[in-house]
Amino acid sequence: MGAEFTFKFFLLYLLLVMCVEGERGARDDSQSEGMHGEPVHVHDHPSSHMDHMDHSLLVFFTLNDLKVGRTMPIYFPKKDPSKSPRLLPREDANSIPFSYEKFPYLLQFFSFSNGSPQAIAMEDTLRACEIKPIKGEVKFCATSLDSMLDFVQGILGLESRFKVVSTTYLTESSILLQNYTILEVPKEVPAPKMVACHTMPYAYAVFYCHSQETKNKVFMVSLIGENGDRVEALAVCHLDTSQWSRNHVSFKVLGIEPGSSDVCHFFPEDNLVYVPMPTMSNNLINVM
């Protein structure tokens, strides 16, 4: 895990989690401008005009963009699944402390040098997992598949049936950023409730899972890249942004103000959204 990869990986996690953590996602203006350049409206600027923006920020859009034929630059991180850490069995995960208080012990346990990229990533993850939830949010860092499913059932209902949706890359490519065009009418996934789980940089697989009471919409979007790449992309739209920090990174990317618009974002391939199984036979509905 190199230093640049670790930073990019954690930054992407922050972008996705910050979408539903308005107050926690706050940064002061100097930090935001220094990291991300001037506010840019992502779908009004060709890629040649984005030299001063971190390309990994190009995951945000609005509901108005969900139209057949719409083209926009999108950043999709690519990771080798064979090199990604696996979720531990519950028994193994429970035998290892998972708290910032035990950070010095964990450095020794995993043989990480203090200040190394691995140590920094692990420290950031432990801190993020222990931050108090914002109002209306329920959160949990899952260190095993069993604990993740227990949390999901607790949110969606102990007796409920649910499914997981995620982004799928239909073609192999090493290109991270390119212009993508929406091929078909995006399909809304019925989601009266949802739990989003984001991968976290750690010595083994950890997912930051959370759910909020505010209204969201979930979509599957068929995309084709300018080089022919095909992606079935998972997207989540947050309809009420009025309580988000004015310095939230998505507002700077989109050039909008809190509460003036919904904010949507694409998910990378290894992030998951759990939704209840629909009661109707047709579980996808067209948005237009």
XYZ file of C-alpha atoms in Angstrom:
288
model
C 0.000 0.000 0.000
C 1.971 3.012 -1.276
C 1.560 6.486 0.168
C -0.159 7.926 -2.928
C -2.533 4.973 -3.201
C -3.380 5.163 0.481
C -4.220 8.881 0.239
C -6.346 8.463 -2.899
C -8.162 5.499 -1.407
C -8.956 7.295 1.830
C -9.888 10.515 0.019
C -12.436 8.648 -2.084
C -13.897 7.084 1.040
C -14.187 10.535 2.601
C -15.995 11.907 -0.448
C -18.646 9.214 -0.337
C -19.138 9.229 3.401
C -19.169 13.035 3.550
C -22.177 13.069 1.237
C -24.410 12.153 4.177
C -22.333 13.784 6.905
C -22.788 17.495 6.321
C -21.434 18.844 9.576
C -18.662 16.273 9.792
C -17.633 16.963 6.206
C -16.900 20.592 6.930
C -13.520 22.007 5.927
C -12.409 25.608 6.111
C -12.161 27.515 2.855
C -8.376 27.562 2.701
C -8.162 23.800 3.066
C -10.846 23.135 0.473
C -9.440 25.522 -2.067
C -5.902 24.285 -1.532
C -6.838 20.663 -2.051
C -9.481 20.917 -4.717
C -8.970 24.145 -6.659
C -11.700 26.648 -7.456
C -15.374 25.625 -7.415
C -16.196 23.882 -10.682
C -19.535 22.784 -12.095
C -18.570 19.307 -13.192
C -20.858 18.922 -16.192
C -20.318 22.387 -17.629
C -16.551 22.086 -17.927
C -14.653 19.880 -20.368
C -11.877 17.779 -18.864
C -9.226 20.091 -20.323
C -10.434 22.794 -17.912
C -10.083 20.620 -14.799
C -6.332 20.666 -14.448
C -6.542 22.247 -10.992
C -9.126 19.807 -9.603
C -8.337 16.498 -7.965
C -9.769 14.068 -10.493
C -10.992 11.701 -7.787
C -13.591 14.382 -6.934
C -15.332 13.842 -10.256
C -18.049 11.556 -8.939
C -20.711 14.176 -8.141
C -23.707 15.215 -10.249
C -27.386 16.146 -9.825
C -30.690 14.489 -10.697
C -30.977 16.763 -13.717
C -27.959 14.955 -15.191
C -29.726 11.581 -15.247
C -30.764 11.838 -18.895
C -30.045 9.575 -21.819
C -27.196 11.049 -23.846
C -25.782 13.156 -21.009
C -21.976 13.095 -21.039
C -19.848 13.902 -18.006
C -16.346 13.147 -16.743
C -16.399 10.442 -14.059
C -13.619 8.989 -11.947
C -13.879 5.246 -11.279
C -11.047 3.827 -9.150
C -9.754 0.441 -10.206
C -8.361 -2.041 -7.694
C -7.114 -5.587 -8.147
C -9.584 -7.769 -6.180
C -6.882 -10.387 -5.656
C -4.850 -7.809 -3.711
C -7.729 -6.438 -1.659
C -8.029 -7.536 1.979
C -10.787 -9.981 2.813
C -13.405 -9.803 5.527
C -12.388 -11.910 8.494
C -14.650 -14.510 10.112
C -16.504 -13.002 13.047
C -14.482 -15.025 15.577
C -11.151 -13.810 14.154
C -12.315 -10.198 13.874
C -13.618 -10.183 17.440
C -10.281 -11.456 18.714
C -8.471 -8.330 17.437
C -9.075 -4.977 19.184
C -10.679 -2.359 16.939
C -10.356 0.972 18.713
C -8.147 4.017 18.524
C -7.233 3.496 22.166
C -5.474 0.276 21.122
C -3.658 1.887 18.186
C -0.110 1.425 19.623
C -0.871 -2.259 20.263
C -2.289 -2.654 16.736
C 0.864 -1.212 15.195
C 2.847 -3.926 16.918
C 0.276 -6.613 16.146
C 0.383 -5.894 12.393
C 4.099 -4.964 12.365
C 3.448 -1.479 10.964
C 5.971 1.288 11.575
C 4.567 4.419 13.202
C 4.164 7.075 10.493
C 4.116 4.569 7.639
C 1.337 4.775 5.011
C -0.273 1.658 6.514
C -0.170 3.126 10.009
C -1.603 6.475 8.882
C -4.432 4.755 7.005
C -5.232 2.538 9.981
C -5.223 5.496 12.380
C -7.524 7.529 10.116
C -9.928 4.612 9.806
C -10.089 4.046 13.560
C -10.711 7.745 14.153
C -13.444 7.892 11.487
C -15.165 4.843 12.943
C -15.285 6.428 16.401
C -16.652 9.835 15.353
C -20.088 10.426 16.844
C -22.928 10.023 14.311
C -24.703 13.152 13.171
C -28.386 13.698 13.928
C -30.545 11.090 12.227
C -27.618 8.840 11.313
C -26.858 5.305 12.440
C -23.337 4.068 11.698
C -21.171 1.025 12.251
C -17.758 -0.166 11.111
C -18.080 -3.809 10.135
C -15.007 -5.988 10.513
C -16.717 -9.208 9.417
C -19.477 -10.204 7.009
C -21.604 -11.428 9.894
C -21.388 -8.115 11.729
C -22.184 -6.224 8.519
C -25.308 -8.310 7.885
C -26.387 -7.958 11.520
C -26.198 -4.159 11.184
C -28.086 -4.183 7.873
C -30.858 -6.336 9.342
C -31.093 -4.040 12.333
C -31.753 -1.093 10.013
C -33.927 -2.747 7.360
C -35.782 -5.052 9.756
C -34.894 -8.356 11.387
C -37.471 -10.222 9.310
C -36.909 -8.292 6.086
C -35.414 -9.703 2.929
C -32.843 -7.488 1.298
C -30.429 -7.362 -1.605
C -27.123 -5.665 -2.282
C -26.438 -3.452 -5.302
C -23.075 -2.214 -6.512
C -21.197 -0.826 -9.500
C -20.018 -3.349 -12.085
C -17.247 -2.765 -14.643
C -18.343 -4.647 -17.770
C -15.023 -4.170 -19.550
C -11.447 -4.339 -18.311
C -9.632 -1.030 -18.350
C -6.924 0.800 -16.432
C -8.343 4.236 -17.278
C -9.549 5.953 -14.103
C -11.029 9.171 -15.527
C -12.810 9.665 -18.814
C -16.010 11.113 -20.249
C -18.968 8.748 -19.889
C -22.320 8.954 -21.654
C -25.602 7.646 -20.230
C -26.827 4.940 -22.617
C -30.269 4.117 -21.262
C -32.954 5.600 -19.071
C -31.535 5.248 -15.530
C -33.461 2.793 -13.395
C -34.462 3.643 -9.876
C -33.970 0.922 -7.297
C -36.836 1.107 -4.793
C -35.206 2.063 -1.500
C -37.584 3.160 1.279
C -34.569 2.469 3.489
C -30.953 1.894 2.543
C -27.625 1.079 4.135
C -24.459 2.220 2.361
C -21.205 0.412 3.132
C -17.878 1.930 2.080
C -14.534 0.131 2.088
C -11.950 1.533 4.471
C -8.149 1.324 4.310
C -7.064 -1.099 7.003
C -4.947 -4.199 7.632
C -7.997 -6.344 6.860
C -11.345 -5.588 5.242
C -13.399 -2.988 7.095
C -16.637 -1.437 5.855
C -18.037 1.861 7.128
C -21.804 1.235 7.018
C -24.388 3.894 7.728
C -27.989 4.874 7.209
C -29.810 8.187 7.516
C -33.404 9.257 7.900
C -33.204 11.855 5.117
C -34.686 11.076 1.713
C -32.420 9.368 -0.803
C -32.831 7.792 -4.224
C -30.809 4.874 -5.594
C -30.183 4.344 -9.310
C -28.432 1.962 -11.664
C -26.973 3.875 -14.602
C -25.674 2.314 -17.840
C -22.593 4.201 -19.015
C -20.223 4.009 -21.954
C -16.844 5.695 -21.846
C -15.214 7.599 -24.660
C -12.785 4.707 -25.115
C -15.615 2.138 -25.186
C -15.548 1.128 -21.507
C -18.919 -0.057 -20.198
C -20.028 0.440 -16.610
C -23.251 -0.409 -14.801
C -22.880 2.287 -12.177
C -24.547 2.506 -8.793
C -25.530 6.059 -7.904
C -27.157 7.542 -4.813
C -28.897 10.921 -4.763
C -29.417 12.870 -1.540
C -32.488 15.046 -1.948
C -32.126 17.357 1.065
C -28.777 19.142 1.384
C -30.026 22.092 3.427
C -28.236 20.972 6.608
C -24.886 20.251 4.947
C -21.865 22.423 5.589
C -21.422 25.253 3.104
C -17.847 24.024 2.622
C -18.925 20.510 1.675
C -16.715 19.384 -1.199
C -19.664 18.448 -3.452
C -20.888 22.067 -3.480
C -17.478 23.220 -4.653
C -17.383 20.587 -7.392
C -20.911 21.322 -8.597
C -20.866 25.080 -8.000
C -24.076 25.050 -5.937
C -25.245 26.134 -2.473
C -26.610 24.051 0.427
C -30.292 23.275 -0.045
C -30.363 24.644 -3.604
C -30.154 21.225 -5.235
C -29.953 17.531 -4.630
C -26.488 15.982 -4.750
C -25.769 12.616 -6.345
C -22.602 10.553 -6.555
C -21.392 7.356 -8.176
C -20.068 4.484 -6.091
C -16.841 2.608 -6.835
C -17.033 -1.111 -7.507
C -16.188 -2.292 -3.996
C -18.758 -0.128 -2.176
C -22.167 -1.610 -1.420
C -25.742 -0.467 -0.885
C -28.265 -2.719 0.832
C -31.965 -2.162 0.094
C -35.122 -4.080 1.027
C -36.390 -6.599 -1.483
C -39.388 -5.092 -3.304
C -42.823 -6.545 -2.795
C -43.701 -5.946 -6.453
C -42.494 -8.327 -9.150
C -40.890 -5.497 -11.041
C -38.097 -4.289 -8.774
C -36.786 -1.539 -11.033
C -38.741 1.481 -12.201
C -37.799 3.968 -14.866
C -37.130 7.477 -13.634
C -38.384 9.048 -16.841
